[in-house]
mmCIF file of C-alpha atoms in Angstrom:
data_model
loop_
_atom_site.group_PDB
_atom_site.id
_atom_site.type_symbol
_atom_site.label_atom_id
_atom_site.label_comp_id
_atom_site.label_asym_id
_atom_site.label_seq_id
_atom_site.Cartn_x
_atom_site.Cartn_y
_atom_site.Cartn_z
ATOM 1 C CA LEU W 1 76.925 -48.579 -257.221
ATOM 2 C CA HIS W 2 74.165 -46.686 -259.310
ATOM 3 C CA PRO W 3 71.648 -49.040 -259.638
ATOM 4 C CA HIS W 4 71.988 -49.080 -263.431
ATOM 5 C CA ASP W 5 75.516 -49.503 -262.879
ATOM 6 C CA VAL W 6 74.629 -52.951 -260.966
ATOM 7 C CA SER W 7 72.883 -54.104 -263.825
ATOM 8 C CA ARG W 8 75.508 -53.642 -266.402
ATOM 9 C CA ALA W 9 77.677 -54.604 -264.392
ATOM 10 C CA ALA W 10 75.543 -57.698 -264.570
ATOM 11 C CA ARG W 11 74.933 -57.899 -267.942
ATOM 12 C CA SER W 12 79.225 -57.610 -269.166
ATOM 13 C CA ARG W 13 81.260 -60.258 -269.194
ATOM 14 C CA LYS W 14 84.498 -58.639 -268.418
ATOM 15 C CA SER W 15 87.321 -59.751 -270.875
ATOM 16 C CA PHE W 16 89.766 -57.298 -271.202
ATOM 17 C CA GLY W 17 93.217 -57.210 -268.031
ATOM 18 C CA THR W 18 95.978 -54.306 -267.317
ATOM 19 C CA THR W 19 97.140 -54.763 -270.946
ATOM 20 C CA ALA W 20 94.330 -53.730 -272.639
ATOM 21 C CA VAL W 21 94.657 -50.180 -270.485
ATOM 22 C CA TYR W 22 98.004 -49.228 -271.766
ATOM 23 C CA PHE W 23 98.921 -50.158 -274.928
ATOM 24 C CA THR W 24 95.590 -48.242 -276.122
ATOM 25 C CA ALA W 25 97.058 -45.808 -273.800
ATOM 26 C CA ILE W 26 100.396 -46.166 -274.940
ATOM 27 C CA ALA W 27 99.002 -46.194 -279.385
ATOM 28 C CA THR W 28 97.498 -42.419 -278.604
ATOM 29 C CA LEU W 29 100.514 -41.234 -276.852
ATOM 30 C CA LEU W 30 102.771 -41.879 -279.398
ATOM 31 C CA GLY W 31 100.822 -40.832 -282.266
ATOM 32 C CA ALA W 32 100.799 -38.697 -285.102
ATOM 33 C CA ILE W 33 102.639 -35.290 -283.112
ATOM 34 C CA LEU W 34 105.312 -37.745 -282.229
ATOM 35 C CA PHE W 35 105.789 -38.001 -286.331
ATOM 36 C CA LEU W 36 105.003 -34.777 -287.783
ATOM 37 C CA ARG W 37 105.964 -32.025 -285.489
ATOM 38 C CA PHE W 38 108.987 -33.470 -282.663
ATOM 39 C CA GLY W 39 111.088 -32.358 -285.366
ATOM 40 C CA TYR W 40 110.323 -28.964 -285.934
ATOM 41 C CA ALA W 41 109.870 -28.787 -281.990
ATOM 42 C CA VAL W 42 113.277 -29.648 -281.660
ATOM 43 C CA GLY W 43 114.292 -27.658 -284.637
ATOM 44 C CA THR W 44 112.883 -24.318 -283.138
ATOM 45 C CA LEU W 45 113.547 -25.074 -279.081
ATOM 46 C CA GLY W 46 116.322 -26.802 -279.505
ATOM 47 C CA PHE W 47 116.936 -30.120 -277.118
ATOM 48 C CA TRP W 48 116.735 -28.573 -273.429
ATOM 49 C CA GLY W 49 114.427 -26.675 -274.955
ATOM 50 C CA VAL W 50 111.969 -29.122 -275.899
ATOM 51 C CA ILE W 51 112.819 -31.389 -272.789
ATOM 52 C CA GLY W 52 112.008 -28.456 -270.686
ATOM 53 C CA LEU W 53 108.570 -28.559 -272.820
ATOM 54 C CA VAL W 54 108.207 -32.441 -272.161
ATOM 55 C CA LEU W 55 108.373 -32.005 -268.385
ATOM 56 C CA LEU W 56 106.122 -29.177 -268.358
ATOM 57 C CA GLY W 57 103.359 -30.970 -269.685
ATOM 58 C CA HIS W 58 104.040 -33.934 -267.514
ATOM 59 C CA LEU W 59 103.437 -31.896 -264.535
ATOM 60 C CA VAL W 60 100.026 -31.797 -266.037
ATOM 61 C CA THR W 61 99.316 -35.319 -267.345
ATOM 62 C CA ILE W 62 101.255 -37.161 -264.722
ATOM 63 C CA PRO W 63 99.047 -35.976 -261.172
ATOM 64 C CA THR W 64 95.977 -36.576 -263.594
ATOM 65 C CA ALA W 65 97.207 -40.407 -263.923
ATOM 66 C CA LEU W 66 97.705 -40.354 -260.481
ATOM 67 C CA ALA W 67 94.111 -38.772 -259.486
ATOM 68 C CA ILE W 68 92.376 -41.597 -261.652
ATOM 69 C CA SER W 69 94.374 -43.938 -260.674
ATOM 70 C CA GLU W 70 93.503 -43.272 -256.722
ATOM 71 C CA ILE W 71 89.946 -42.439 -257.548
ATOM 72 C CA ALA W 72 90.118 -46.196 -259.157
ATOM 73 C CA THR W 73 91.699 -48.097 -256.554
ATOM 74 C CA ASN W 74 89.140 -46.800 -253.954
ATOM 75 C CA LYS W 75 85.692 -47.426 -256.296
ATOM 76 C CA ARG W 76 84.706 -49.400 -259.221
ATOM 77 C CA VAL W 77 84.817 -48.367 -262.157
ATOM 78 C CA GLU W 78 81.739 -49.310 -264.446
ATOM 79 C CA GLY W 79 81.697 -48.776 -267.787
ATOM 80 C CA GLY W 80 82.186 -45.260 -269.446
ATOM 81 C CA GLY W 81 85.998 -44.454 -268.152
ATOM 82 C CA GLU W 82 86.735 -40.433 -267.604
ATOM 83 C CA TYR W 83 82.609 -39.973 -267.517
ATOM 84 C CA PHE W 84 81.981 -41.851 -264.760
ATOM 85 C CA ILE W 85 84.916 -41.170 -262.923
ATOM 86 C CA ILE W 86 83.324 -37.110 -263.134
ATOM 87 C CA SER W 87 79.876 -38.387 -262.397
ATOM 88 C CA ARG W 88 80.257 -40.631 -259.352
ATOM 89 C CA SER W 89 82.701 -37.919 -257.990
ATOM 90 C CA PHE W 90 80.488 -34.470 -258.609
ATOM 91 C CA GLY W 91 77.075 -35.333 -259.484
ATOM 92 C CA LEU W 92 75.540 -36.993 -262.982
ATOM 93 C CA ASN W 93 74.579 -33.561 -263.424
ATOM 94 C CA ILE W 94 78.174 -32.299 -263.605
ATOM 95 C CA GLY W 95 79.479 -36.167 -264.795
ATOM 96 C CA ALA W 96 77.110 -35.752 -267.429
ATOM 97 C CA THR W 97 77.748 -32.378 -269.542
ATOM 98 C CA ILE W 98 81.549 -33.213 -268.924
ATOM 99 C CA GLY W 99 80.604 -36.094 -270.362
ATOM 100 C CA PHE W 100 78.752 -35.151 -273.766
ATOM 101 C CA ALA W 101 81.115 -33.005 -274.196
ATOM 102 C CA LEU W 102 84.127 -35.831 -273.103
ATOM 103 C CA PHE W 103 82.333 -38.650 -276.415
ATOM 104 C CA LEU W 104 82.292 -35.712 -278.716
ATOM 105 C CA SER W 105 86.215 -35.321 -277.956
ATOM 106 C CA GLN W 106 87.030 -38.970 -278.252
ATOM 107 C CA ALA W 107 84.396 -39.189 -281.340
ATOM 108 C CA ILE W 108 86.206 -35.762 -283.548
ATOM 109 C CA SER W 109 89.277 -37.231 -282.646
ATOM 110 C CA VAL W 110 88.704 -40.394 -284.543
ATOM 111 C CA ALA W 111 87.983 -38.409 -287.660
ATOM 112 C CA PHE W 112 92.049 -36.330 -287.166
ATOM 113 C CA TYR W 113 93.433 -39.660 -286.670
ATOM 114 C CA ILE W 114 92.571 -40.823 -290.051
ATOM 115 C CA ILE W 115 93.803 -37.743 -291.101
ATOM 116 C CA ALA W 116 97.220 -37.647 -290.273
ATOM 117 C CA PHE W 117 97.053 -41.768 -291.290
ATOM 118 C CA THR W 118 96.877 -40.465 -294.719
ATOM 119 C CA GLU W 119 99.809 -38.018 -294.551
ATOM 120 C CA ALA W 120 101.854 -41.413 -294.622
ATOM 121 C CA PHE W 121 100.801 -41.837 -297.823
ATOM 122 C CA GLU W 122 102.211 -39.362 -299.417
ATOM 123 C CA SER W 123 104.776 -40.595 -301.588
ATOM 124 C CA LEU W 124 102.231 -42.835 -303.116
ATOM 125 C CA PHE W 125 100.333 -39.036 -303.796
ATOM 126 C CA ASN W 126 103.103 -37.693 -305.054
ATOM 127 C CA TRP W 127 103.959 -40.834 -307.588
ATOM 128 C CA PHE W 128 100.493 -40.198 -308.886
ATOM 129 C CA LEU W 129 101.174 -36.591 -309.329
ATOM 130 C CA ALA W 130 104.264 -37.394 -311.554
ATOM 131 C CA ARG W 131 103.088 -40.659 -312.946
ATOM 132 C CA PHE W 132 100.153 -39.426 -314.365
ATOM 133 C CA ASP W 133 99.777 -36.018 -313.359
ATOM 134 C CA VAL W 134 96.381 -36.167 -311.183
ATOM 135 C CA VAL W 135 96.145 -34.705 -308.077
ATOM 136 C CA LEU W 136 94.393 -37.232 -305.951
ATOM 137 C CA PRO W 137 92.201 -35.851 -302.826
ATOM 138 C CA ARG W 138 93.193 -37.425 -299.570
ATOM 139 C CA GLN W 139 90.234 -38.354 -299.278
ATOM 140 C CA VAL W 140 90.645 -41.396 -301.975
ATOM 141 C CA LEU W 141 92.393 -43.252 -299.019
ATOM 142 C CA SER W 142 90.556 -41.457 -295.334
ATOM 143 C CA ILE W 143 87.101 -42.643 -296.435
ATOM 144 C CA PRO W 144 87.796 -45.936 -296.988
ATOM 145 C CA ALA W 145 90.126 -46.577 -293.846
ATOM 146 C CA MET W 146 86.917 -45.084 -291.825
ATOM 147 C CA VAL W 147 84.658 -46.889 -293.099
ATOM 148 C CA GLY W 148 86.394 -50.186 -292.516
ATOM 149 C CA LEU W 149 87.415 -49.338 -289.505
ATOM 150 C CA ALA W 150 83.499 -48.791 -288.704
ATOM 151 C CA VAL W 151 82.847 -51.925 -290.267
ATOM 152 C CA LEU W 152 85.748 -53.882 -287.606
ATOM 153 C CA ILE W 153 84.461 -52.150 -285.095
ATOM 154 C CA LEU W 154 80.587 -53.119 -285.488
ATOM 155 C CA LYS W 155 81.296 -56.630 -287.525
ATOM 156 C CA LYS W 156 83.423 -58.195 -284.657
ATOM 157 C CA GLY W 157 83.851 -55.808 -281.944
ATOM 158 C CA ALA W 158 86.161 -54.745 -279.163
ATOM 159 C CA SER W 159 88.231 -58.035 -279.046
ATOM 160 C CA VAL W 160 88.556 -58.180 -282.751
ATOM 161 C CA GLY W 161 90.106 -54.323 -282.196
ATOM 162 C CA MET W 162 92.023 -54.602 -279.703
ATOM 163 C CA LYS W 163 93.752 -57.999 -281.580
ATOM 164 C CA THR W 164 93.660 -55.334 -284.258
ATOM 165 C CA LEU W 165 95.474 -52.601 -282.181
ATOM 166 C CA TYR W 166 98.360 -54.790 -280.846
ATOM 167 C CA PHE W 167 99.476 -56.019 -284.134
ATOM 168 C CA VAL W 168 99.950 -52.057 -285.077
ATOM 169 C CA VAL W 169 101.705 -51.050 -281.813
ATOM 170 C CA THR W 170 104.079 -53.678 -282.371
ATOM 171 C CA ILE W 171 104.606 -51.683 -286.234
ATOM 172 C CA LEU W 172 104.925 -48.884 -284.555
ATOM 173 C CA LEU W 173 107.520 -50.073 -281.923
ATOM 174 C CA VAL W 174 109.776 -51.710 -284.748
ATOM 175 C CA SER W 175 109.306 -48.055 -286.883
ATOM 176 C CA LEU W 176 110.694 -46.434 -282.933
ATOM 177 C CA LEU W 177 113.364 -49.265 -283.106
ATOM 178 C CA LEU W 178 114.739 -48.562 -286.417
ATOM 179 C CA PHE W 179 114.376 -44.584 -286.003
ATOM 180 C CA PHE W 180 117.018 -45.719 -282.526
ATOM 181 C CA LEU W 181 119.511 -47.912 -284.669
ATOM 182 C CA GLY W 182 119.370 -45.171 -287.642
ATOM 183 C CA SER W 183 122.457 -42.782 -288.560
ATOM 184 C CA THR W 184 123.415 -39.634 -290.379
ATOM 185 C CA GLU W 185 126.244 -37.924 -291.879
ATOM 186 C CA TYR W 186 125.038 -34.787 -290.053
ATOM 187 C CA ALA W 187 125.744 -36.958 -286.193
ATOM 188 C CA GLN W 188 128.887 -38.569 -287.549
ATOM 189 C CA SER W 189 130.614 -34.772 -288.417
ATOM 190 C CA GLN W 190 128.526 -32.928 -285.470
ATOM 191 C CA PRO W 191 129.566 -35.019 -282.577
ATOM 192 C CA PHE W 192 126.258 -33.953 -279.932
ATOM 193 C CA SER W 193 127.292 -32.869 -276.613
ATOM 194 C CA LEU W 194 124.348 -32.280 -274.044
ATOM 195 C CA ARG W 195 126.501 -28.949 -272.109
ATOM 196 C CA ALA W 196 127.117 -27.602 -275.543
ATOM 197 C CA ALA W 197 123.683 -28.353 -277.314
ATOM 198 C CA PRO W 198 122.324 -25.276 -278.959
ATOM 199 C CA LYS W 199 120.024 -23.110 -277.892
ATOM 200 C CA GLY W 200 116.607 -22.156 -280.341
ATOM 201 C CA ASP W 201 114.140 -19.480 -279.820
ATOM 202 C CA MET W 202 112.578 -19.114 -276.563
ATOM 203 C CA ASP W 203 110.464 -16.899 -277.312
ATOM 204 C CA GLN W 204 108.395 -19.352 -279.039
ATOM 205 C CA PHE W 205 108.049 -22.127 -276.010
ATOM 206 C CA PHE W 206 104.288 -21.022 -275.833
ATOM 207 C CA VAL W 207 103.328 -21.265 -279.420
ATOM 208 C CA VAL W 208 105.573 -24.628 -279.904
ATOM 209 C CA PHE W 209 104.402 -26.160 -275.866
ATOM 210 C CA ALA W 210 100.499 -25.643 -277.663
ATOM 211 C CA ILE W 211 100.878 -27.849 -280.892
ATOM 212 C CA ILE W 212 103.306 -30.043 -278.891
ATOM 213 C CA PHE W 213 101.264 -30.934 -275.664
ATOM 214 C CA PRO W 214 98.139 -32.821 -276.932
ATOM 215 C CA ALA W 215 100.924 -35.674 -277.475
ATOM 216 C CA PHE W 216 101.159 -36.200 -273.860
ATOM 217 C CA THR W 217 97.160 -36.429 -272.814
ATOM 218 C CA GLY W 218 96.635 -39.534 -274.111
ATOM 219 C CA MET W 219 96.949 -41.574 -270.973
ATOM 220 C CA THR W 220 93.710 -41.704 -270.130
ATOM 221 C CA ALA W 221 91.983 -43.404 -272.879
ATOM 222 C CA GLY W 222 92.456 -46.941 -271.523
ATOM 223 C CA VAL W 223 89.873 -45.580 -268.936
ATOM 224 C CA GLY W 224 87.440 -45.594 -271.484
ATOM 225 C CA LEU W 225 87.288 -49.825 -271.211
ATOM 226 C CA SER W 226 86.589 -49.896 -268.029
ATOM 227 C CA GLY W 227 83.244 -51.375 -268.386
ATOM 228 C CA ASP W 228 85.229 -54.499 -269.943
ATOM 229 C CA LEU W 229 88.185 -54.704 -267.721
ATOM 230 C CA LYS W 230 87.967 -57.850 -265.577
ATOM 231 C CA LYS W 231 89.997 -55.916 -262.560
ATOM 232 C CA PRO W 232 89.428 -52.096 -263.726
ATOM 233 C CA GLY W 233 91.001 -51.519 -259.940
ATOM 234 C CA LYS W 234 94.079 -52.931 -260.693
ATOM 235 C CA SER W 235 94.624 -51.963 -264.286
ATOM 236 C CA ILE W 236 93.767 -48.313 -264.826
ATOM 237 C CA PRO W 237 95.970 -47.707 -262.698
ATOM 238 C CA LEU W 238 98.800 -50.259 -263.562
ATOM 239 C CA GLY W 239 98.215 -49.545 -267.568
ATOM 240 C CA THR W 240 97.699 -45.634 -267.298
ATOM 241 C CA ILE W 241 100.979 -44.961 -265.443
ATOM 242 C CA LEU W 242 103.102 -47.346 -266.981
ATOM 243 C CA ALA W 243 101.811 -46.078 -270.162
ATOM 244 C CA THR W 244 102.766 -42.365 -269.330
ATOM 245 C CA VAL W 245 105.975 -42.960 -268.012
ATOM 246 C CA THR W 246 106.443 -44.911 -270.890
ATOM 247 C CA GLY W 247 105.953 -41.910 -273.317
ATOM 248 C CA MET W 248 107.639 -39.762 -271.019
ATOM 249 C CA VAL W 249 110.372 -41.893 -271.749
ATOM 250 C CA VAL W 250 110.270 -42.346 -274.524
ATOM 251 C CA TYR W 251 109.424 -38.809 -275.730
ATOM 252 C CA PHE W 252 113.179 -38.132 -273.966
ATOM 253 C CA PHE W 253 115.659 -40.713 -276.343
ATOM 254 C CA ILE W 254 113.413 -39.153 -279.417
ATOM 255 C CA VAL W 255 114.597 -35.432 -278.451
ATOM 256 C CA TRP W 256 118.150 -36.574 -278.145
ATOM 257 C CA LYS W 257 117.975 -38.452 -281.241
ATOM 258 C CA LEU W 258 116.281 -35.667 -283.553
ATOM 259 C CA ALA W 259 118.718 -33.469 -281.761
ATOM 260 C CA SER W 260 122.121 -35.132 -282.567
ATOM 261 C CA SER W 261 120.804 -36.865 -285.574
ATOM 262 C CA ALA W 262 119.718 -33.026 -287.967
ATOM 263 C CA SER W 263 120.632 -29.582 -287.878
ATOM 264 C CA PRO W 264 118.094 -27.043 -286.840
ATOM 265 C CA GLU W 265 117.091 -26.159 -290.661
ATOM 266 C CA THR W 266 116.496 -29.489 -291.455
ATOM 267 C CA LEU W 267 114.275 -30.412 -288.517
ATOM 268 C CA THR W 268 112.126 -27.588 -289.100
ATOM 269 C CA ASP W 269 111.737 -26.895 -292.578
ATOM 270 C CA PRO W 270 107.817 -27.454 -293.669
ATOM 271 C CA ALA W 271 108.885 -29.554 -297.124
ATOM 272 C CA ASN W 272 109.800 -32.280 -294.878
ATOM 273 C CA GLN W 273 107.609 -33.193 -291.730
ATOM 274 C CA LEU W 274 108.722 -36.672 -292.180
ATOM 275 C CA VAL W 275 112.456 -36.044 -290.876
ATOM 276 C CA MET W 276 112.651 -38.750 -288.915
ATOM 277 C CA GLY W 277 112.784 -40.519 -292.532
ATOM 278 C CA ASP W 278 116.137 -39.146 -292.887
ATOM 279 C CA ILE W 279 117.046 -40.456 -289.777
ATOM 280 C CA ALA W 280 116.464 -44.210 -289.126
ATOM 281 C CA LEU W 281 116.889 -47.450 -290.799
ATOM 282 C CA ALA W 282 115.391 -48.158 -294.209
ATOM 283 C CA GLY W 283 113.133 -44.664 -292.869
ATOM 284 C CA ALA W 284 111.824 -43.987 -296.395
ATOM 285 C CA LEU W 285 109.990 -47.036 -295.687
ATOM 286 C CA ILE W 286 109.931 -47.575 -292.324
ATOM 287 C CA ILE W 287 108.311 -44.433 -291.066
ATOM 288 C CA PRO W 288 105.691 -43.717 -292.721
ATOM 289 C CA LEU W 289 104.599 -47.458 -292.184
ATOM 290 C CA GLY W 290 105.061 -46.445 -288.553
ATOM 291 C CA LEU W 291 102.873 -42.729 -289.315
ATOM 292 C CA ALA W 292 99.892 -44.707 -290.483
ATOM 293 C CA ALA W 293 100.512 -47.234 -287.767
ATOM 294 C CA SER W 294 100.374 -44.790 -285.008
ATOM 295 C CA THR W 295 97.305 -42.554 -286.241
ATOM 296 C CA PHE W 296 94.906 -46.043 -286.690
ATOM 297 C CA SER W 297 96.278 -47.325 -283.201
ATOM 298 C CA SER W 298 94.901 -44.100 -282.321
ATOM 299 C CA ALA W 299 91.802 -44.178 -284.156
ATOM 300 C CA ILE W 300 91.243 -47.896 -283.044
ATOM 301 C CA GLY W 301 91.668 -46.675 -279.463
ATOM 302 C CA SER W 302 89.126 -44.066 -279.891
ATOM 303 C CA VAL W 303 86.290 -45.642 -281.669
ATOM 304 C CA LEU W 304 86.534 -48.658 -278.887
ATOM 305 C CA VAL W 305 86.425 -45.817 -276.159
ATOM 306 C CA ALA W 306 83.815 -43.131 -277.303
ATOM 307 C CA PRO W 307 80.550 -45.475 -277.343
ATOM 308 C CA ARG W 308 80.878 -46.670 -274.421
ATOM 309 C CA THR W 309 81.252 -43.206 -273.108
ATOM 310 C CA LEU W 310 77.764 -42.801 -274.954
ATOM 311 C CA GLN W 311 76.296 -45.910 -273.858
ATOM 312 C CA ALA W 312 77.441 -44.863 -269.862
ATOM 313 C CA LEU W 313 75.715 -41.862 -270.374
ATOM 314 C CA ALA W 314 72.649 -43.227 -271.893
ATOM 315 C CA GLY W 315 72.575 -46.088 -268.680
ATOM 316 C CA ASP W 316 72.295 -43.355 -266.627
ATOM 317 C CA ARG W 317 69.640 -41.471 -268.796
ATOM 318 C CA SER W 318 71.521 -38.263 -269.264
ATOM 319 C CA PHE W 319 69.032 -38.102 -272.016
ATOM 320 C CA PRO W 320 65.860 -36.490 -271.991
ATOM 321 C CA SER W 321 64.103 -38.732 -274.160
ATOM 322 C CA SER W 322 63.220 -42.443 -272.301
ATOM 323 C CA ARG W 323 63.906 -43.737 -275.800
ATOM 324 C CA ILE W 324 66.974 -42.333 -276.740
ATOM 325 C CA ASN W 325 68.853 -43.749 -273.964
ATOM 326 C CA ALA W 326 66.789 -47.318 -274.426
ATOM 327 C CA PHE W 327 68.255 -46.797 -277.800
ATOM 328 C CA LEU W 328 72.464 -45.228 -277.067
ATOM 329 C CA GLY W 329 72.473 -48.077 -273.766
ATOM 330 C CA LYS W 330 71.931 -50.705 -275.515
ATOM 331 C CA GLY W 331 74.168 -53.642 -275.976
ATOM 332 C CA ARG W 332 74.492 -56.875 -277.427
ATOM 333 C CA GLY W 333 76.173 -60.061 -276.553
ATOM 334 C CA GLU W 334 77.540 -61.300 -272.854
ATOM 335 C CA THR W 335 80.000 -58.644 -273.417
ATOM 336 C CA ASN W 336 77.610 -55.974 -273.865
ATOM 337 C CA GLU W 337 78.957 -54.913 -276.657
#
């Protein structure tokens, strides 16, 4: 181990297990793109087109998950997650270069998740417009949500953040369950057949692939908690692989449900991004709630992981100033928060 890894390990009391890795990853996999863009994908490419898209995406992500798992079982992965793996495999110079870009991507993604979070409250904005003729800016919700998330993590730390994550993931899973239990007139009048599934516009395959692919890449989110794991060599492989497989299976069933429950014209209607709400039981309430839960849980996952990446970079003295390294590498409490 690098000397700084030893010192970090000595200071920190590990508190999380496989469940934390799994839920952090699955919360990111089942996110905004699932709710807002899968209907468009199925309406454009058809059932088999999106099945091919999901399989192609996982030809990239499954080997990545297996590679991370292999490295995690060969050496102890300390704080920094993906950064730690890269830097210990290719050296600190390459690791720090990629690690800083990784931190930026994790931090900026929090803002994107909060923006998507506000889409769950479209009916509220529409009500204000109809009732008071006032066009509320989305920042009325997004800024308080961002501030609240920051205060939660700063004041309460990762343990409370993880408990919140479990709660919102439960809401997400309930919303998906009610989606699968829902039915439509289209489903009753147009029996769905795998053999006779309508074909889509395959010329748009890679356009749709570019839109949908980020949904598959969230399986590494849990790796960033490596410094807080009791047994990273066990938790990272199990949590990451299980989340990847779970996500792929859920995607398959969602594609089937969308294709069998609505026409391609309905699915591609730009005015109805939350078409899942027309299918689910109590969809007008539960699907926006599911979107809010999925995006907020993804934001929690990212806001937990990004600072740990930066802290690991500073612990390896990746920045040119010793003061900057000392400031960014500082932790507090038994868990080196």
